[in-house]
Amino acid sequence: NNRPTFTGLVVVLAYADSQPDQPQGFKKKKIVVLGTGWAGTTFLRNLDSKLYDVQVISPRNYFAFTPLLPSVTCGTVEPRSVVEPIRRILEKKGGDFKFWEAECFKIDPANKKIHCRSNMGTNLDGNGEFLVDYDYLVVAVGARSNTFNTPGVTENCHFLKEVEDAQKIRRSVMDCFEKASLPYLNEEERKKNLHFVVVGGGPTGVEFAAELHDFVTEDLSKLYPSIQHLVKISLIEAADHILTMFDKRITNFAEDKFGRDGIDVKTGYKVVKVSKDAITMQNPATGDIAVPYGMAVWSTGIGTRPFVVDFMKQIGQANRRVLATDEWLRVRECDDVYAVGDCATINQRRVMEDISEIFRVADKDKSGTLTVKEIQDILEDIYVRYPQVKLYMKSKQLNGIADLIRTGKGDTEKESVELSIEEFKKALSLVDSQVKNLPATAQVAAQQGQYLATCFNKMQAAEENPEGPIRIRGEGRHRFNPFRYRHLGQFAPLGGEQTAAQLPGDWVSIGHSSQWLWYSVYATTNKLAHEGTGDI
Ligand code: FAD
Ligand code: MG
Ligand code: MG
Ligand code: MG
Ligand code: MG
């Protein structure tokens, strides 16, 4: 890490910067970006650097390519090849960017200030803390590993979220092998040291287990031939299957492959306690079992960072688990604050909340009923504003509007039918069941960062903030479409150069050949022309 470069004093000086190439009296708006992960970095890469005065704050001064972290744990990939220094990214862009290596510990939306603390010692005042004010705040701080308050996890398990975590895991695996080789241990103790436990059967846990298996059988078996037969890898998952977010075929394939590889997949077991020497897990049939282990990696999911929880309390989101934004990625009930990536979730508007308004706008001739044509005319707008409608029609195999109307009207064949508001409600009554939360992935985070940058790039021209919905809630020429996610596929590397791929259009592939697709998804994410952005 670099030496401290900014103190409170420099912050003040930075604000006094003049802007020679702008007309007198013009002051660029200040955007503060928290976080240099997938969402924050993609936002910065796509932001027009001439338009704003940008300050970036993050406790790490680099971007990390997380999909490769599991490979760092076993030395397949070097740590330095998965990171990109943020200053290099900003320098390439030119413009008004500043970076401070520090963490935000409090957001003060009432005064539009954030409180930060440098993690590299103190300034003259003695506490390393400073205040930054913003016109717009982009919260892109990601999530923390979630222990679900299971006792002993923080003290005894590794997490796999950061590059440092991956490096620690690597050292720990080697330590376990060295310990198990010592002359004074008995067989039991050697076995204990060579028992590697992965808690959590999601993509990260599964990939790490696969990576570790390859590492042990291909590399370490040669270095530690006399103890190699004592190695055991266990994967513990509370649900009935691993990789539940994937297609059943992939889940089955992964479970079978792990079975053949000798990885002990324990589904239906919940870890309830971790001590220095043993992991205790629970299953209705067996009760508590404590198993000795050498090293454990905890990968059961993510949670909200404490300072974000505090922020949520301030803005009336105390009863939620994750910070909520609208579909324009604006934090609900909080002006000029945006949130992208794993730290937030989009609160998709329900059709049923707006149904009277939709009906009113659609009923152009004010007849009190809707014709097929009237619904047809507004359908594209409805799809943009309420993507669940499109999903619903697809899932029910409805071939367009006439079919949809039939669901409201009963079994009529005529296309000339008209719908009353009650019938319109009936036709759409089930669409909100299709609302889904987006997954916490790099793909989502990057697309959101890119979308938001595009909105900011056009915001001055649009004068107003991105506001919607288009034509349904009001007029206005410079409106933005809400964020729309484009799913490019999901991948699960399973070891032995086998990767399972699940791509849009129900295409499932398992084998060597899908590896290139995996890379191409990430290579194209940044170049995606976002469909959901633009003036209407
Ligand atoms: P992050 O990328 O986590 O970035 C958060 C940033 O905020 C970091 O720079 C952090 O230092 C900073 N920060 C934290 N606290 C503060 C604070 N208080 N103040 C200021 N800054 C702060 N997704 C996929 O799509 N495909 C994959 O193959 C894949 N593999 C993964 C493998 C692993 C091992 C892991 C851990 C994740 C993987 N993911 C994958 C998920 C993906 O990495 C996340 O969804 C993505 O990183 C979310 O982006 P983000 O910007 O919201 O958060
Ligand atoms: Mg980020
Ligand atoms: Mg990241
Ligand atoms: Mg999210
Ligand atoms: Mg009408």
Coordinates of C-alpha atoms in Angstrom, one line a residue, residues 79-438:
P79 CA -2.4 -11.9 -6.8
R80 CA -0.9 -9.1 -8.8
S81 CA -2.6 -10.2 -12.0
V82 CA -6.1 -9.9 -10.5
V83 CA -5.7 -6.3 -9.3
E84 CA -5.6 -3.0 -11.1
P85 CA -4.5 0.2 -9.2
I86 CA -7.3 2.7 -9.0
R87 CA -4.9 5.6 -9.6
R88 CA -3.9 4.1 -12.9
I89 CA -7.5 3.7 -13.9
L90 CA -8.2 7.4 -12.9
E91 CA -5.1 8.7 -14.5
K92 CA -5.9 7.1 -17.8
K93 CA -9.2 9.0 -17.8
G94 CA -7.8 12.4 -17.1
G95 CA -10.2 15.0 -15.6
D96 CA -11.0 16.0 -12.1
F97 CA -10.5 12.8 -10.1
K98 CA -9.2 12.5 -6.6
F99 CA -8.6 9.4 -4.6
W100 CA -8.3 8.9 -0.9
E101 CA -7.4 5.6 0.7
A102 CA -9.8 5.6 3.6
E103 CA -13.1 4.2 4.7
C104 CA -16.3 6.0 5.2
F105 CA -17.7 5.3 8.6
K106 CA -20.8 7.6 8.6
I107 CA -23.1 9.1 6.0
D108 CA -24.8 12.3 7.0
P109 CA -27.5 12.8 4.4
A110 CA -29.0 15.8 6.1
N111 CA -25.8 17.9 5.7
K112 CA -24.6 16.0 2.6
K113 CA -21.4 15.0 4.3
I114 CA -19.6 11.8 4.8
H115 CA -17.2 11.0 7.6
C116 CA -14.0 9.2 6.7
R117 CA -11.1 7.6 8.4
S118 CA -7.7 6.8 7.0
N119 CA -6.5 3.4 7.8
M120 CA -2.9 4.5 7.6
G121 CA -2.3 6.3 10.9
T122 CA -3.1 9.8 12.0
N123 CA -2.8 13.3 10.9
L124 CA -1.7 16.3 13.0
D125 CA -5.1 16.3 14.9
G126 CA -4.3 12.7 15.9
N127 CA -7.3 10.7 14.6
G128 CA -6.9 10.3 10.8
E129 CA -10.5 11.4 10.4
F130 CA -11.9 13.9 7.8
L131 CA -15.1 15.1 6.4
V132 CA -16.1 15.3 2.7
D133 CA -19.1 16.9 1.3
Y134 CA -21.0 16.0 -1.8
D135 CA -23.6 17.1 -4.3
Y136 CA -24.1 13.5 -5.3
L137 CA -23.1 10.4 -3.4
V138 CA -22.6 7.0 -5.1
V139 CA -22.5 4.2 -2.5
A140 CA -20.7 1.2 -4.0
V141 CA -19.2 -0.4 -0.9
G142 CA -20.2 -3.9 -1.5
A143 CA -21.2 -6.3 1.3
R144 CA -19.5 -8.1 4.2
S145 CA -19.3 -11.8 4.7
N146 CA -22.2 -13.0 6.8
T147 CA -21.5 -15.2 9.7
F148 CA -25.2 -15.3 10.8
N149 CA -23.8 -14.7 14.3
T150 CA -22.5 -18.2 14.4
P151 CA -20.2 -18.4 17.4
G152 CA -16.5 -18.7 16.6
V153 CA -16.6 -18.1 12.9
T154 CA -14.9 -14.7 12.9
E155 CA -12.1 -16.0 15.1
N156 CA -11.5 -19.4 13.5
C157 CA -12.6 -19.3 9.8
H158 CA -11.2 -17.7 6.7
F159 CA -13.4 -15.7 4.5
L160 CA -12.8 -15.4 0.7
K161 CA -13.7 -11.9 -0.3
E162 CA -10.5 -9.9 -0.7
V163 CA -7.1 -10.6 -2.3
E164 CA -5.6 -10.7 1.2
D165 CA -8.1 -13.4 2.2
A166 CA -7.0 -15.5 -0.8
Q167 CA -3.3 -15.0 0.2
K168 CA -4.0 -16.0 3.8
I169 CA -5.8 -19.1 2.7
R170 CA -2.9 -20.1 0.6
R171 CA -0.5 -19.7 3.5
S172 CA -2.8 -21.6 5.8
V173 CA -3.1 -24.6 3.4
M174 CA 0.6 -24.8 3.3
D175 CA 0.9 -24.5 7.1
C176 CA -1.6 -27.4 7.5
F177 CA 0.6 -29.6 5.3
E178 CA 3.7 -28.6 7.2
K179 CA 2.1 -29.2 10.6
A180 CA 0.8 -32.6 9.4
S181 CA 4.3 -33.6 8.4
L182 CA 5.9 -33.0 11.8
P183 CA 7.5 -36.1 13.3
Y184 CA 5.8 -36.0 16.7
L185 CA 2.2 -36.1 15.5
N186 CA 0.1 -39.3 15.6
E187 CA -2.1 -40.3 12.7
E188 CA -5.2 -38.7 14.3
E189 CA -3.5 -35.3 14.6
R190 CA -2.2 -35.5 11.0
K191 CA -5.7 -36.2 9.7
K192 CA -7.1 -33.3 11.7
N193 CA -4.6 -30.9 10.2
L194 CA -5.3 -32.2 6.7
H195 CA -9.1 -31.9 7.0
F196 CA -10.2 -28.8 5.0
V197 CA -13.7 -27.6 5.5
V198 CA -15.6 -25.3 3.2
V199 CA -18.9 -24.0 4.7
G200 CA -21.4 -22.9 2.0
G201 CA -22.3 -24.6 -1.2
G202 CA -22.7 -21.5 -3.4
P203 CA -20.6 -20.7 -6.4
T204 CA -17.7 -19.4 -4.3
G205 CA -17.5 -22.3 -1.9
V206 CA -17.9 -24.8 -4.7
E207 CA -15.2 -23.3 -6.8
F208 CA -12.8 -23.0 -3.9
A209 CA -13.4 -26.7 -3.0
A210 CA -12.7 -27.7 -6.6
E211 CA -9.6 -25.5 -6.8
L212 CA -8.3 -27.0 -3.5
H213 CA -8.9 -30.5 -4.7
D214 CA -6.9 -29.9 -7.8
F215 CA -4.1 -28.3 -5.9
V216 CA -3.9 -31.1 -3.4
T217 CA -4.0 -34.0 -5.9
E218 CA -1.9 -32.4 -8.6
D219 CA 0.8 -30.3 -6.8
L220 CA 0.9 -31.1 -3.1
S221 CA 0.7 -34.9 -3.5
K222 CA 4.2 -34.7 -5.0
L223 CA 5.6 -32.5 -2.3
Y224 CA 4.0 -34.5 0.6
P225 CA 3.7 -38.0 -0.7
S226 CA 3.7 -39.7 2.8
I227 CA 0.7 -37.8 4.1
Q228 CA -1.3 -37.3 0.9
H229 CA -3.7 -40.2 1.7
L230 CA -4.8 -38.4 4.9
V231 CA -6.2 -35.3 3.1
K232 CA -9.9 -34.8 3.3
I233 CA -12.0 -32.0 1.8
S234 CA -15.6 -31.4 3.2
L235 CA -18.2 -29.1 1.7
I236 CA -21.0 -28.3 4.1
E237 CA -24.3 -26.9 2.9
A238 CA -27.5 -26.3 4.9
A239 CA -29.8 -26.7 2.0
D240 CA -30.6 -30.0 0.3
H241 CA -28.3 -29.3 -2.6
I242 CA -25.2 -27.3 -3.6
L243 CA -25.4 -24.6 -6.3
T244 CA -29.1 -24.2 -5.8
M245 CA -29.2 -21.0 -8.0
F246 CA -28.1 -23.1 -11.0
D247 CA -30.1 -25.4 -13.3
K248 CA -30.8 -28.8 -11.7
R249 CA -28.5 -30.5 -14.3
I250 CA -25.5 -28.5 -13.2
T251 CA -26.3 -29.2 -9.5
N252 CA -26.4 -32.9 -10.2
F253 CA -23.3 -32.9 -12.3
A254 CA -21.4 -31.0 -9.6
E255 CA -22.5 -33.3 -6.8
D256 CA -21.6 -36.4 -8.9
K257 CA -18.2 -35.0 -9.9
F258 CA -17.4 -34.0 -6.3
G259 CA -18.4 -37.5 -5.2
R260 CA -16.0 -39.1 -7.7
D261 CA -13.3 -36.7 -6.6
G262 CA -13.7 -37.8 -3.0
I263 CA -14.9 -34.4 -1.8
D264 CA -17.3 -35.1 1.0
V265 CA -20.4 -33.1 0.2
K266 CA -22.6 -32.8 3.3
T267 CA -25.9 -31.3 2.4
G268 CA -28.6 -30.6 5.0
Y269 CA -26.1 -29.8 7.7
K270 CA -26.0 -26.4 9.4
V271 CA -22.8 -25.3 11.1
V272 CA -23.8 -24.0 14.5
K273 CA -20.4 -23.4 16.2
V274 CA -16.7 -23.2 15.3
S275 CA -13.9 -23.6 17.9
K276 CA -10.2 -23.7 17.4
D277 CA -10.2 -27.5 16.9
A278 CA -13.7 -28.5 15.8
I279 CA -16.6 -27.5 13.7
T280 CA -20.0 -28.4 15.1
M281 CA -22.8 -29.0 12.6
Q282 CA -26.4 -30.0 13.0
N283 CA -28.8 -32.2 11.1
P284 CA -32.3 -33.2 12.3
A285 CA -31.4 -36.9 12.0
T286 CA -28.0 -36.9 13.6
G287 CA -28.2 -34.0 16.1
D288 CA -24.9 -32.2 16.7
I289 CA -21.6 -33.6 15.4
A290 CA -18.3 -32.0 16.1
V291 CA -15.6 -32.7 13.5
P292 CA -11.9 -31.8 14.0
Y293 CA -10.4 -29.7 11.2
G294 CA -7.2 -28.1 10.1
M295 CA -8.5 -25.1 8.1
A296 CA -12.0 -23.8 7.4
V297 CA -13.3 -21.3 4.8
W298 CA -16.6 -19.7 5.5
S299 CA -18.6 -18.8 2.4
T300 CA -22.3 -18.7 3.3
G301 CA -23.5 -15.4 2.0
I302 CA -23.3 -11.7 2.4
G303 CA -24.7 -9.1 4.7
T304 CA -24.9 -5.3 5.1
R305 CA -22.0 -3.3 6.4
P306 CA -22.6 -1.7 9.8
F307 CA -22.2 1.9 8.6
V308 CA -24.8 1.2 5.9
V309 CA -27.1 -0.2 8.5
D310 CA -26.7 3.0 10.4
F311 CA -27.4 5.1 7.3
M312 CA -30.6 3.0 6.7
K313 CA -31.8 3.8 10.2
Q314 CA -31.4 7.5 9.4
I315 CA -33.5 7.4 6.3
G316 CA -36.3 5.2 7.5
Q317 CA -35.1 1.9 6.1
A318 CA -34.4 0.4 9.6
N319 CA -36.7 -2.5 9.1
R320 CA -35.0 -3.7 5.9
R321 CA -32.1 -6.0 5.5
V322 CA -30.5 -4.4 2.4
L323 CA -30.4 -0.8 1.4
A324 CA -33.3 -0.2 -1.1
T325 CA -33.1 1.9 -4.3
D326 CA -35.6 2.6 -7.0
E327 CA -35.1 1.3 -10.5
W328 CA -33.0 4.4 -11.3
L329 CA -30.7 3.3 -8.5
R330 CA -31.6 6.3 -6.3
V331 CA -31.6 5.4 -2.6
R332 CA -35.3 5.6 -1.5
E333 CA -36.2 8.6 0.6
C334 CA -32.8 10.2 0.3
D335 CA -32.0 12.9 -2.3
D336 CA -28.9 12.7 -4.4
V337 CA -27.7 9.4 -3.0
Y338 CA -27.3 6.5 -5.3
A339 CA -26.4 2.9 -4.5
V340 CA -25.0 0.2 -6.8
G341 CA -23.8 -3.4 -6.6
D342 CA -23.9 -5.7 -3.6
C343 CA -24.6 -3.0 -1.0
A344 CA -28.1 -2.3 -2.4
T345 CA -31.1 -3.9 -3.9
I346 CA -33.7 -2.5 -6.3
N347 CA -37.2 -2.2 -4.9
Q348 CA -39.1 -3.0 -8.1
R349 CA -42.4 -1.1 -8.2
R350 CA -45.5 -3.3 -8.2
V351 CA -47.9 -3.1 -11.1
M352 CA -50.8 -3.4 -8.6
E353 CA -49.7 -0.2 -6.8
D354 CA -49.9 1.8 -10.0
I355 CA -52.7 0.0 -11.7
S356 CA -55.3 2.8 -11.6
E357 CA -52.7 5.3 -13.0
I358 CA -51.7 2.8 -15.8
F359 CA -55.3 2.4 -16.7
R360 CA -55.9 6.1 -16.7
V361 CA -53.0 6.8 -19.0
A362 CA -53.8 3.9 -21.3
D363 CA -57.4 4.9 -21.7
K364 CA -56.7 7.6 -24.2
D365 CA -60.3 8.2 -25.3
K366 CA -61.4 8.4 -21.6
S367 CA -64.1 5.8 -22.3
G368 CA -63.6 4.0 -19.0
T369 CA -62.6 0.8 -20.8
L370 CA -59.4 -0.3 -22.6
T371 CA -59.4 -1.7 -26.1
V372 CA -56.8 -4.1 -27.4
K373 CA -55.2 -1.2 -29.3
E374 CA -55.1 1.0 -26.2
I375 CA -53.3 -1.6 -24.2
Q376 CA -51.0 -2.4 -27.2
D377 CA -50.0 1.3 -27.4
I378 CA -48.8 1.4 -23.9
L379 CA -47.4 -2.1 -23.6
E380 CA -43.8 -1.3 -24.5
D381 CA -43.7 1.4 -21.8
I382 CA -45.2 -1.0 -19.3
Y383 CA -42.5 -3.5 -20.1
V384 CA -39.7 -0.9 -19.5
R385 CA -41.3 0.3 -16.3
Y386 CA -42.4 -3.1 -15.0
P387 CA -40.2 -5.8 -16.5
Q388 CA -42.2 -8.4 -14.5
V389 CA -45.1 -8.0 -17.0
K390 CA -42.9 -9.3 -19.8
L391 CA -41.6 -12.1 -17.6
Y392 CA -45.1 -13.1 -16.7
M393 CA -46.3 -13.3 -20.2
K394 CA -43.3 -15.4 -21.1
S395 CA -43.8 -17.7 -18.2
K396 CA -47.5 -18.2 -18.9
Q397 CA -46.7 -18.6 -22.6
L398 CA -49.1 -15.8 -23.5
N399 CA -48.8 -14.8 -27.2
G400 CA -49.4 -11.2 -26.7
I401 CA -52.1 -8.8 -25.6
A402 CA -55.1 -10.7 -26.8
D403 CA -54.1 -13.7 -24.6
L404 CA -53.5 -11.4 -21.7
I405 CA -56.9 -9.9 -22.1
R406 CA -58.5 -13.3 -22.1
T407 CA -57.0 -14.0 -18.7
G408 CA -59.0 -10.9 -17.5
K409 CA -62.1 -11.5 -19.5
G410 CA -62.6 -15.3 -19.5
D411 CA -62.7 -17.4 -22.6
T412 CA -63.7 -14.8 -25.3
E413 CA -62.2 -15.2 -28.7
K414 CA -63.0 -11.7 -30.0
E415 CA -60.3 -9.1 -30.4
S416 CA -62.7 -6.3 -30.2
V417 CA -63.4 -6.8 -26.5
E418 CA -62.8 -4.0 -24.0
L419 CA -61.6 -4.3 -20.4
S420 CA -63.0 -2.5 -17.4
I421 CA -60.6 -1.5 -14.7
E422 CA -61.7 -4.6 -12.7
E423 CA -61.0 -6.9 -15.6
F424 CA -57.7 -5.1 -16.3
K425 CA -56.7 -5.7 -12.7
K426 CA -57.7 -9.3 -13.0
A427 CA -55.6 -9.7 -16.1
L428 CA -52.5 -8.3 -14.4
S429 CA -53.2 -9.6 -10.9
L430 CA -50.4 -12.2 -11.0
V431 CA -47.7 -10.4 -12.8
D432 CA -46.0 -9.1 -9.6
S433 CA -45.3 -12.6 -8.6
Q434 CA -42.5 -12.4 -11.2
V435 CA -40.6 -9.7 -9.4
K436 CA -37.1 -11.0 -8.6
N437 CA -34.2 -9.6 -6.8
L438 CA -31.1 -9.4 -8.8

